[in-house]
PDB file of N, CA and C in Angstrom:
ATOM      1  N   PRO A   1      -3.885  -9.145  19.864  1.00 38.00           N
ATOM      2  CA  PRO A   1      -3.665  -7.791  20.367  1.00 38.00           C
ATOM      3  C   PRO A   1      -4.599  -6.773  19.708  1.00 38.00           C
ATOM      4  N   ASP A   2      -4.930  -5.729  20.440  1.00 41.00           N
ATOM      5  CA  ASP A   2      -5.783  -4.682  19.893  1.00 41.00           C
ATOM      6  C   ASP A   2      -4.937  -3.787  19.007  1.00 41.00           C
ATOM      7  N   LEU A   3      -5.251  -3.761  17.729  1.00 43.00           N
ATOM      8  CA  LEU A   3      -4.456  -2.977  16.798  1.00 43.00           C
ATOM      9  C   LEU A   3      -4.934  -1.531  16.714  1.00 43.00           C
ATOM     10  N   GLY A   4      -6.068  -1.206  17.323  1.00 55.00           N
ATOM     11  CA  GLY A   4      -6.576   0.155  17.258  1.00 55.00           C
ATOM     12  C   GLY A   4      -6.809   0.588  15.830  1.00 55.00           C
ATOM     13  N   ARG A   5      -6.105   1.620  15.424  1.00 70.00           N
ATOM     14  CA  ARG A   5      -6.265   2.156  14.065  1.00 70.00           C
ATOM     15  C   ARG A   5      -5.392   1.423  13.050  1.00 70.00           C
ATOM     16  N   ARG A   6      -4.635   0.440  13.488  1.00 76.00           N
ATOM     17  CA  ARG A   6      -3.787  -0.312  12.555  1.00 76.00           C
ATOM     18  C   ARG A   6      -4.631  -1.270  11.720  1.00 76.00           C
ATOM     19  N   PHE A   7      -4.279  -1.380  10.464  1.00 84.00           N
ATOM     20  CA  PHE A   7      -4.963  -2.327   9.579  1.00 84.00           C
ATOM     21  C   PHE A   7      -4.321  -3.704   9.649  1.00 84.00           C
ATOM     22  N   ALA A   8      -3.046  -3.771  10.042  1.00 88.00           N
ATOM     23  CA  ALA A   8      -2.308  -5.041  10.076  1.00 88.00           C
ATOM     24  C   ALA A   8      -1.101  -4.893  10.990  1.00 88.00           C
ATOM     25  N   GLU A   9      -0.595  -6.028  11.441  1.00 89.00           N
ATOM     26  CA  GLU A   9       0.596  -6.022  12.295  1.00 89.00           C
ATOM     27  C   GLU A   9       1.896  -6.128  11.515  1.00 89.00           C
ATOM     28  N   ARG A  10       1.814  -6.625  10.270  1.00 93.00           N
ATOM     29  CA  ARG A  10       3.034  -6.849   9.483  1.00 93.00           C
ATOM     30  C   ARG A  10       2.837  -6.332   8.059  1.00 93.00           C
ATOM     31  N   LYS A  11       3.972  -6.129   7.382  1.00 95.00           N
ATOM     32  CA  LYS A  11       3.956  -5.660   5.999  1.00 95.00           C
ATOM     33  C   LYS A  11       5.128  -6.261   5.254  1.00 95.00           C
ATOM     34  N   ARG A  12       5.022  -6.303   3.932  1.00 96.00           N
ATOM     35  CA  ARG A  12       6.105  -6.769   3.059  1.00 96.00           C
ATOM     36  C   ARG A  12       6.635  -5.560   2.295  1.00 96.00           C
ATOM     37  N   CYS A  13       7.964  -5.416   2.313  1.00 97.00           N
ATOM     38  CA  CYS A  13       8.636  -4.287   1.663  1.00 97.00           C
ATOM     39  C   CYS A  13       9.811  -4.791   0.835  1.00 97.00           C
ATOM     40  N   ALA A  14      10.323  -3.914  -0.044  1.00 97.00           N
ATOM     41  CA  ALA A  14      11.491  -4.257  -0.848  1.00 97.00           C
ATOM     42  C   ALA A  14      12.790  -3.956  -0.108  1.00 97.00           C
ATOM     43  N   ASP A  15      12.722  -3.106   0.935  1.00 96.00           N
ATOM     44  CA  ASP A  15      13.916  -2.759   1.716  1.00 96.00           C
ATOM     45  C   ASP A  15      13.487  -2.493   3.161  1.00 96.00           C
ATOM     46  N   LEU A  16      14.448  -2.335   4.056  1.00 95.00           N
ATOM     47  CA  LEU A  16      14.144  -2.172   5.483  1.00 95.00           C
ATOM     48  C   LEU A  16      13.362  -0.904   5.810  1.00 95.00           C
ATOM     49  N   GLU A  17      13.513   0.138   4.995  1.00 94.00           N
ATOM     50  CA  GLU A  17      12.790   1.392   5.246  1.00 94.00           C
ATOM     51  C   GLU A  17      11.451   1.457   4.500  1.00 94.00           C
ATOM     52  N   CYS A  18      11.177   0.465   3.677  1.00 94.00           N
ATOM     53  CA  CYS A  18       9.964   0.453   2.830  1.00 94.00           C
ATOM     54  C   CYS A  18       9.910   1.684   1.925  1.00 94.00           C
ATOM     55  N   SER A  19      11.100   2.137   1.503  1.00 95.00           N
ATOM     56  CA  SER A  19      11.163   3.330   0.650  1.00 95.00           C
ATOM     57  C   SER A  19      11.392   2.993  -0.821  1.00 95.00           C
ATOM     58  N   MET A  20      11.793   1.752  -1.102  1.00 96.00           N
ATOM     59  CA  MET A  20      11.990   1.341  -2.498  1.00 96.00           C
ATOM     60  C   MET A  20      10.676   0.873  -3.097  1.00 96.00           C
ATOM     61  N   LEU A  21      10.494   1.191  -4.381  1.00 97.00           N
ATOM     62  CA  LEU A  21       9.289   0.739  -5.082  1.00 97.00           C
ATOM     63  C   LEU A  21       9.296  -0.768  -5.241  1.00 97.00           C
ATOM     64  N   MET A  22       8.133  -1.378  -5.017  1.00 97.00           N
ATOM     65  CA  MET A  22       7.985  -2.816  -5.244  1.00 97.00           C
ATOM     66  C   MET A  22       7.471  -3.074  -6.654  1.00 97.00           C
ATOM     67  N   CYS A  23       6.442  -2.329  -7.047  1.00 97.00           N
ATOM     68  CA  CYS A  23       5.858  -2.518  -8.364  1.00 97.00           C
ATOM     69  C   CYS A  23       5.027  -1.295  -8.752  1.00 97.00           C
ATOM     70  N   ARG A  24       4.635  -1.288 -10.010  1.00 97.00           N
ATOM     71  CA  ARG A  24       3.778  -0.226 -10.547  1.00 97.00           C
ATOM     72  C   ARG A  24       2.606  -0.901 -11.229  1.00 97.00           C
ATOM     73  N   GLY A  25       1.469  -0.255 -11.178  1.00 97.00           N
ATOM     74  CA  GLY A  25       0.307  -0.805 -11.848  1.00 97.00           C
ATOM     75  C   GLY A  25      -0.606   0.282 -12.362  1.00 97.00           C
ATOM     76  N   LYS A  26      -1.652  -0.158 -13.026  1.00 98.00           N
ATOM     77  CA  LYS A  26      -2.657   0.746 -13.574  1.00 98.00           C
ATOM     78  C   LYS A  26      -3.965   0.519 -12.832  1.00 98.00           C
ATOM     79  N   ALA A  27      -4.590   1.611 -12.412  1.00 98.00           N
ATOM     80  CA  ALA A  27      -5.873   1.518 -11.713  1.00 98.00           C
ATOM     81  C   ALA A  27      -6.941   0.980 -12.673  1.00 98.00           C
ATOM     82  N   MET A  28      -7.637  -0.070 -12.239  1.00 98.00           N
ATOM     83  CA  MET A  28      -8.657  -0.679 -13.095  1.00 98.00           C
ATOM     84  C   MET A  28     -10.005   0.014 -12.966  1.00 98.00           C
ATOM     85  N   ARG A  29     -10.180   0.828 -11.891  1.00 97.00           N
ATOM     86  CA  ARG A  29     -11.385   1.651 -11.774  1.00 97.00           C
ATOM     87  C   ARG A  29     -11.131   2.751 -10.753  1.00 97.00           C
ATOM     88  N   ASP A  30     -12.039   3.698 -10.689  1.00 98.00           N
ATOM     89  CA  ASP A  30     -11.907   4.803  -9.736  1.00 98.00           C
ATOM     90  C   ASP A  30     -11.979   4.282  -8.309  1.00 98.00           C
ATOM     91  N   PHE A  31     -11.246   4.951  -7.399  1.00 97.00           N
ATOM     92  CA  PHE A  31     -11.301   4.609  -5.976  1.00 97.00           C
ATOM     93  C   PHE A  31     -11.249   5.884  -5.147  1.00 97.00           C
ATOM     94  N   LYS A  32     -12.183   5.984  -4.210  1.00 96.00           N
ATOM     95  CA  LYS A  32     -12.180   7.083  -3.238  1.00 96.00           C
ATOM     96  C   LYS A  32     -12.195   6.444  -1.860  1.00 96.00           C
ATOM     97  N   GLY A  33     -11.119   6.644  -1.096  1.00 91.00           N
ATOM     98  CA  GLY A  33     -10.973   6.024   0.210  1.00 91.00           C
ATOM     99  C   GLY A  33     -11.893   6.622   1.259  1.00 91.00           C
ATOM    100  N   PRO A  34     -12.159   5.857   2.345  1.00 89.00           N
ATOM    101  CA  PRO A  34     -13.071   6.299   3.405  1.00 89.00           C
ATOM    102  C   PRO A  34     -12.493   7.384   4.309  1.00 89.00           C
ATOM    103  N   ASP A  35     -11.157   7.546   4.349  1.00 88.00           N
ATOM    104  CA  ASP A  35     -10.555   8.610   5.165  1.00 88.00           C
ATOM    105  C   ASP A  35      -9.189   8.984   4.592  1.00 88.00           C
ATOM    106  N   CYS A  36      -8.497   9.889   5.277  1.00 90.00           N
ATOM    107  CA  CYS A  36      -7.243  10.461   4.752  1.00 90.00           C
ATOM    108  C   CYS A  36      -6.079   9.474   4.710  1.00 90.00           C
ATOM    109  N   ARG A  37      -6.233   8.285   5.260  1.00 91.00           N
ATOM    110  CA  ARG A  37      -5.157   7.284   5.184  1.00 91.00           C
ATOM    111  C   ARG A  37      -5.117   6.594   3.830  1.00 91.00           C
ATOM    112  N   PHE A  38      -6.132   6.826   3.014  1.00 93.00           N
ATOM    113  CA  PHE A  38      -6.242   6.173   1.707  1.00 93.00           C
ATOM    114  C   PHE A  38      -5.863   7.136   0.593  1.00 93.00           C
ATOM    115  N   VAL A  39      -5.384   6.586  -0.506  1.00 96.00           N
ATOM    116  CA  VAL A  39      -5.069   7.393  -1.686  1.00 96.00           C
ATOM    117  C   VAL A  39      -6.215   7.218  -2.679  1.00 96.00           C
ATOM    118  N   ASN A  40      -6.660   8.306  -3.271  1.00 97.00           N
ATOM    119  CA  ASN A  40      -7.728   8.262  -4.271  1.00 97.00           C
ATOM    120  C   ASN A  40      -7.099   8.230  -5.654  1.00 97.00           C
ATOM    121  N   PHE A  41      -7.768   7.543  -6.581  1.00 98.00           N
ATOM    122  CA  PHE A  41      -7.283   7.551  -7.958  1.00 98.00           C
ATOM    123  C   PHE A  41      -8.428   7.317  -8.921  1.00 98.00           C
ATOM    124  N   LYS A  42      -8.134   7.611 -10.192  1.00 98.00           N
ATOM    125  CA  LYS A  42      -9.095   7.421 -11.282  1.00 98.00           C
ATOM    126  C   LYS A  42      -8.634   6.238 -12.132  1.00 98.00           C
ATOM    127  N   LYS A  43      -9.579   5.609 -12.791  1.00 98.00           N
ATOM    128  CA  LYS A  43      -9.272   4.497 -13.690  1.00 98.00           C
ATOM    129  C   LYS A  43      -8.200   4.925 -14.690  1.00 98.00           C
ATOM    130  N   GLY A  44      -7.193   4.047 -14.865  1.00 98.00           N
ATOM    131  CA  GLY A  44      -6.138   4.303 -15.833  1.00 98.00           C
ATOM    132  C   GLY A  44      -4.915   4.998 -15.264  1.00 98.00           C
ATOM    133  N   GLU A  45      -5.021   5.570 -14.057  1.00 98.00           N
ATOM    134  CA  GLU A  45      -3.864   6.249 -13.461  1.00 98.00           C
ATOM    135  C   GLU A  45      -2.806   5.241 -13.029  1.00 98.00           C
ATOM    136  N   ALA A  46      -1.538   5.684 -13.055  1.00 98.00           N
ATOM    137  CA  ALA A  46      -0.425   4.858 -12.579  1.00 98.00           C
ATOM    138  C   ALA A  46      -0.388   4.918 -11.056  1.00 98.00           C
ATOM    139  N   VAL A  47      -0.247   3.735 -10.428  1.00 98.00           N
ATOM    140  CA  VAL A  47      -0.152   3.628  -8.975  1.00 98.00           C
ATOM    141  C   VAL A  47       1.162   2.912  -8.661  1.00 98.00           C
ATOM    142  N   TYR A  48       1.960   3.511  -7.766  1.00 98.00           N
ATOM    143  CA  TYR A  48       3.260   2.961  -7.384  1.00 98.00           C
ATOM    144  C   TYR A  48       3.152   2.343  -5.998  1.00 98.00           C
ATOM    145  N   VAL A  49       3.566   1.069  -5.864  1.00 97.00           N
ATOM    146  CA  VAL A  49       3.403   0.316  -4.620  1.00 97.00           C
ATOM    147  C   VAL A  49       4.712   0.282  -3.828  1.00 97.00           C
ATOM    148  N   TYR A  50       4.643   0.697  -2.551  1.00 97.00           N
ATOM    149  CA  TYR A  50       5.808   0.704  -1.665  1.00 97.00           C
ATOM    150  C   TYR A  50       5.779  -0.434  -0.653  1.00 97.00           C
ATOM    151  N   TYR A  51       4.598  -0.813  -0.184  1.00 95.00           N
ATOM    152  CA  TYR A  51       4.517  -1.990   0.680  1.00 95.00           C
ATOM    153  C   TYR A  51       3.128  -2.600   0.665  1.00 95.00           C
ATOM    154  N   LYS A  52       3.087  -3.867   1.103  1.00 95.00           N
ATOM    155  CA  LYS A  52       1.857  -4.668   1.088  1.00 95.00           C
ATOM    156  C   LYS A  52       1.578  -5.122   2.515  1.00 95.00           C
ATOM    157  N   LEU A  53       0.386  -4.845   3.012  1.00 94.00           N
ATOM    158  CA  LEU A  53       0.026  -5.301   4.352  1.00 94.00           C
ATOM    159  C   LEU A  53      -0.222  -6.800   4.322  1.00 94.00           C
ATOM    160  N   ILE A  54       0.175  -7.481   5.388  1.00 90.00           N
ATOM    161  CA  ILE A  54      -0.055  -8.923   5.484  1.00 90.00           C
ATOM    162  C   ILE A  54      -0.627  -9.231   6.863  1.00 90.00           C
ATOM    163  N   GLY A  55      -1.233 -10.381   6.987  1.00 79.00           N
ATOM    164  CA  GLY A  55      -1.833 -10.767   8.261  1.00 79.00           C
ATOM    165  C   GLY A  55      -3.309 -10.436   8.276  1.00 79.00           C
ATOM    166  N   LYS A  56      -3.695  -9.544   9.187  1.00 70.00           N
ATOM    167  CA  LYS A  56      -5.100  -9.219   9.388  1.00 70.00           C
ATOM    168  C   LYS A  56      -5.762  -8.620   8.146  1.00 70.00           C
ATOM    169  N   SER A  57      -5.030  -7.801   7.401  1.00 66.00           N
ATOM    170  CA  SER A  57      -5.611  -7.089   6.262  1.00 66.00           C
ATOM    171  C   SER A  57      -4.743  -7.256   5.027  1.00 66.00           C
ATOM    172  N   THR A  58      -4.865  -8.394   4.365  1.00 68.00           N
ATOM    173  CA  THR A  58      -4.013  -8.666   3.210  1.00 68.00           C
ATOM    174  C   THR A  58      -4.525  -8.004   1.944  1.00 68.00           C
ATOM    175  N   GLU A  59      -5.701  -7.390   1.988  1.00 89.00           N
ATOM    176  CA  GLU A  59      -6.250  -6.806   0.768  1.00 89.00           C
ATOM    177  C   GLU A  59      -5.788  -5.374   0.536  1.00 89.00           C
ATOM    178  N   LEU A  60      -5.057  -4.773   1.499  1.00 93.00           N
ATOM    179  CA  LEU A  60      -4.606  -3.390   1.337  1.00 93.00           C
ATOM    180  C   LEU A  60      -3.115  -3.307   1.047  1.00 93.00           C
ATOM    181  N   TRP A  61      -2.785  -2.445   0.072  1.00 95.00           N
ATOM    182  CA  TRP A  61      -1.417  -2.114  -0.232  1.00 95.00           C
ATOM    183  C   TRP A  61      -1.249  -0.621  -0.015  1.00 95.00           C
ATOM    184  N   ALA A  62       0.001  -0.174   0.136  1.00 96.00           N
ATOM    185  CA  ALA A  62       0.298   1.252   0.300  1.00 96.00           C
ATOM    186  C   ALA A  62       1.102   1.728  -0.892  1.00 96.00           C
ATOM    187  N   GLY A  63       0.706   2.881  -1.419  1.00 97.00           N
ATOM    188  CA  GLY A  63       1.412   3.404  -2.572  1.00 97.00           C
ATOM    189  C   GLY A  63       1.075   4.839  -2.853  1.00 97.00           C
ATOM    190  N   SER A  64       1.552   5.303  -4.010  1.00 97.00           N
ATOM    191  CA  SER A  64       1.360   6.701  -4.363  1.00 97.00           C
ATOM    192  C   SER A  64       0.766   6.853  -5.749  1.00 97.00           C
ATOM    193  N   VAL A  65       0.040   7.956  -5.887  1.00 97.00           N
ATOM    194  CA  VAL A  65      -0.495   8.411  -7.164  1.00 97.00           C
ATOM    195  C   VAL A  65      -0.124   9.890  -7.214  1.00 97.00           C
ATOM    196  N   GLY A  66       0.762  10.260  -8.132  1.00 95.00           N
ATOM    197  CA  GLY A  66       1.271  11.628  -8.133  1.00 95.00           C
ATOM    198  C   GLY A  66       1.993  11.885  -6.817  1.00 95.00           C
ATOM    199  N   SER A  67       1.641  12.970  -6.127  1.00 95.00           N
ATOM    200  CA  SER A  67       2.287  13.290  -4.843  1.00 95.00           C
ATOM    201  C   SER A  67       1.482  12.792  -3.647  1.00 95.00           C
ATOM    202  N   ASP A  68       0.371  12.087  -3.895  1.00 95.00           N
ATOM    203  CA  ASP A  68      -0.468  11.571  -2.807  1.00 95.00           C
ATOM    204  C   ASP A  68      -0.053  10.148  -2.439  1.00 95.00           C
ATOM    205  N   PHE A  69      -0.063   9.853  -1.138  1.00 95.00           N
ATOM    206  CA  PHE A  69       0.322   8.537  -0.648  1.00 95.00           C
ATOM    207  C   PHE A  69      -0.773   8.003   0.264  1.00 95.00           C
ATOM    208  N   GLY A  70      -1.041   6.690   0.173  1.00 95.00           N
ATOM    209  CA  GLY A  70      -2.014   6.091   1.075  1.00 95.00           C
ATOM    210  C   GLY A  70      -2.299   4.646   0.713  1.00 95.00           C
ATOM    211  N   TYR A  71      -3.316   4.114   1.374  1.00 94.00           N
ATOM    212  CA  TYR A  71      -3.720   2.723   1.170  1.00 94.00           C
ATOM    213  C   TYR A  71      -4.777   2.624   0.092  1.00 94.00           C
ATOM    214  N   PHE A  72      -4.853   1.442  -0.514  1.00 96.00           N
ATOM    215  CA  PHE A  72      -5.877   1.158  -1.522  1.00 96.00           C
ATOM    216  C   PHE A  72      -6.053  -0.355  -1.604  1.00 96.00           C
ATOM    217  N   PRO A  73      -7.223  -0.815  -2.064  1.00 95.00           N
ATOM    218  CA  PRO A  73      -7.433  -2.265  -2.236  1.00 95.00           C
ATOM    219  C   PRO A  73      -6.582  -2.781  -3.389  1.00 95.00           C
ATOM    220  N   LYS A  74      -5.795  -3.816  -3.122  1.00 95.00           N
ATOM    221  CA  LYS A  74      -4.886  -4.345  -4.150  1.00 95.00           C
ATOM    222  C   LYS A  74      -5.635  -4.871  -5.371  1.00 95.00           C
ATOM    223  N   ASP A  75      -6.880  -5.284  -5.195  1.00 95.00           N
ATOM    224  CA  ASP A  75      -7.663  -5.834  -6.312  1.00 95.00           C
ATOM    225  C   ASP A  75      -7.964  -4.799  -7.392  1.00 95.00           C
ATOM    226  N   LEU A  76      -7.759  -3.516  -7.091  1.00 97.00           N
ATOM    227  CA  LEU A  76      -8.047  -2.458  -8.065  1.00 97.00           C
ATOM    228  C   LEU A  76      -6.843  -2.146  -8.955  1.00 97.00           C
ATOM    229  N   LEU A  77      -5.749  -2.889  -8.759  1.00 97.00           N
ATOM    230  CA  LEU A  77      -4.518  -2.595  -9.490  1.00 97.00           C
ATOM    231  C   LEU A  77      -4.143  -3.736 -10.425  1.00 97.00           C
ATOM    232  N   GLU A  78      -3.843  -3.371 -11.664  1.00 97.00           N
ATOM    233  CA  GLU A  78      -3.303  -4.324 -12.640  1.00 97.00           C
ATOM    234  C   GLU A  78      -1.806  -4.063 -12.714  1.00 97.00           C
ATOM    235  N   ILE A  79      -0.998  -4.978 -12.173  1.00 96.00           N
ATOM    236  CA  ILE A  79       0.459  -4.808 -12.124  1.00 96.00           C
ATOM    237  C   ILE A  79       1.029  -4.858 -13.540  1.00 96.00           C
ATOM    238  N   ASN A  80       1.820  -3.835 -13.904  1.00 96.00           N
ATOM    239  CA  ASN A  80       2.453  -3.887 -15.215  1.00 96.00           C
ATOM    240  C   ASN A  80       3.973  -3.769 -15.164  1.00 96.00           C
ATOM    241  N   HIS A  81       4.540  -3.603 -13.953  1.00 96.00           N
ATOM    242  CA  HIS A  81       6.006  -3.613 -13.840  1.00 96.00           C
ATOM    243  C   HIS A  81       6.416  -3.925 -12.400  1.00 96.00           C
ATOM    244  N   ASN A  82       7.310  -4.905 -12.237  1.00 95.00           N
ATOM    245  CA  ASN A  82       7.879  -5.214 -10.922  1.00 95.00           C
ATOM    246  C   ASN A  82       9.263  -4.597 -10.842  1.00 95.00           C
ATOM    247  N   TYR A  83       9.526  -3.834  -9.781  1.00 95.00           N
ATOM    248  CA  TYR A  83      10.837  -3.227  -9.572  1.00 95.00           C
ATOM    249  C   TYR A  83      11.746  -4.132  -8.756  1.00 95.00           C
ATOM    250  N   SER A  84      11.136  -4.971  -7.911  1.00 90.00           N
ATOM    251  CA  SER A  84      11.933  -5.812  -7.023  1.00 90.00           C
ATOM    252  C   SER A  84      11.218  -7.129  -6.778  1.00 90.00           C
ATOM    253  N   ASN A  85      11.989  -8.206  -6.756  1.00 87.00           N
ATOM    254  CA  ASN A  85      11.424  -9.502  -6.393  1.00 87.00           C
ATOM    255  C   ASN A  85      11.713  -9.804  -4.924  1.00 87.00           C
ATOM    256  N   GLU A  86      12.488  -8.921  -4.295  1.00 85.00           N
ATOM    257  CA  GLU A  86      12.840  -9.049  -2.882  1.00 85.00           C
ATOM    258  C   GLU A  86      11.661  -8.601  -2.029  1.00 85.00           C
ATOM    259  N   GLU A  87      11.236  -9.429  -1.091  1.00 93.00           N
ATOM    260  CA  GLU A  87      10.169  -9.041  -0.173  1.00 93.00           C
ATOM    261  C   GLU A  87      10.583  -9.369   1.247  1.00 93.00           C
ATOM    262  N   LEU A  88      10.774  -8.329   2.061  1.00 96.00           N
ATOM    263  CA  LEU A  88      11.120  -8.487   3.469  1.00 96.00           C
ATOM    264  C   LEU A  88       9.856  -8.355   4.300  1.00 96.00           C
ATOM    265  N   GLU A  89       9.699  -9.211   5.297  1.00 96.00           N
ATOM    266  CA  GLU A  89       8.538  -9.114   6.180  1.00 96.00           C
ATOM    267  C   GLU A  89       8.941  -8.316   7.420  1.00 96.00           C
ATOM    268  N   LEU A  90       8.219  -7.239   7.678  1.00 96.00           N
ATOM    269  CA  LEU A  90       8.542  -6.328   8.773  1.00 96.00           C
ATOM    270  C   LEU A  90       7.297  -6.015   9.598  1.00 96.00           C
ATOM    271  N   PRO A  91       7.483  -5.623  10.861  1.00 94.00           N
ATOM    272  CA  PRO A  91       6.321  -5.205  11.657  1.00 94.00           C
ATOM    273  C   PRO A  91       5.838  -3.827  11.200  1.00 94.00           C
ATOM    274  N   THR A  92       4.539  -3.591  11.286  1.00 93.00           N
ATOM    275  CA  THR A  92       4.042  -2.249  10.995  1.00 93.00           C
ATOM    276  C   THR A  92       4.313  -1.360  12.205  1.00 93.00           C
ATOM    277  N   ASP A  93       4.249  -0.076  11.962  1.00 88.00           N
ATOM    278  CA  ASP A  93       4.488   0.906  13.012  1.00 88.00           C
ATOM    279  C   ASP A  93       3.230   1.756  13.139  1.00 88.00           C
ATOM    280  N   GLU A  94       3.005   2.336  14.297  1.00 84.00           N
ATOM    281  CA  GLU A  94       1.848   3.209  14.504  1.00 84.00           C
ATOM    282  C   GLU A  94       1.796   4.312  13.456  1.00 84.00           C
ATOM    283  N   THR A  95       2.970   4.814  13.045  1.00 86.00           N
ATOM    284  CA  THR A  95       3.008   5.907  12.075  1.00 86.00           C
ATOM    285  C   THR A  95       2.611   5.462  10.664  1.00 86.00           C
ATOM    286  N   ASP A  96       2.529   4.153  10.423  1.00 88.00           N
ATOM    287  CA  ASP A  96       2.063   3.671   9.117  1.00 88.00           C
ATOM    288  C   ASP A  96       0.584   3.978   8.901  1.00 88.00           C
ATOM    289  N   PHE A  97      -0.121   4.307   9.980  1.00 86.00           N
ATOM    290  CA  PHE A  97      -1.579   4.426   9.879  1.00 86.00           C
ATOM    291  C   PHE A  97      -2.116   5.786  10.338  1.00 86.00           C
ATOM    292  N   VAL A  98      -1.271   6.802  10.226  1.00 82.00           N
ATOM    293  CA  VAL A  98      -1.737   8.148  10.570  1.00 82.00           C
ATOM    294  C   VAL A  98      -1.878   8.979   9.304  1.00 82.00           C
ATOM    295  N   CYS A  99      -2.650  10.045   9.389  1.00 78.00           N
ATOM    296  CA  CYS A  99      -2.839  10.949   8.263  1.00 78.00           C
ATOM    297  C   CYS A  99      -1.783  12.048   8.310  1.00 78.00           C
ATOM    298  N   PHE A 100      -1.251  12.399   7.152  1.00 62.00           N
ATOM    299  CA  PHE A 100      -0.285  13.496   7.095  1.00 62.00           C
ATOM    300  C   PHE A 100      -0.877  14.673   6.343  1.00 62.00           C
TER     301      PHE A 100
END
């Protein structure tokens, strides 16, 4: 199927609303995303992960840095705390990939 602006068809979350934190990590280097769907961060900043894309784009996770929320490459994060070992597989929604 044509996903259009979607990065993936499915995601893994800790709860049905994808509102619970999955894990926290430390940014291993600076990241500036290509558009407003991405979250920017500096090396050493804390990044909080809410869901992980699976399927077409397994390298992107969604999370927050301060009050900013967006996608980032999972390889840039060193996980230092897991909040949940529960992972539910859910379909992505069109609203997962819009800019706010």
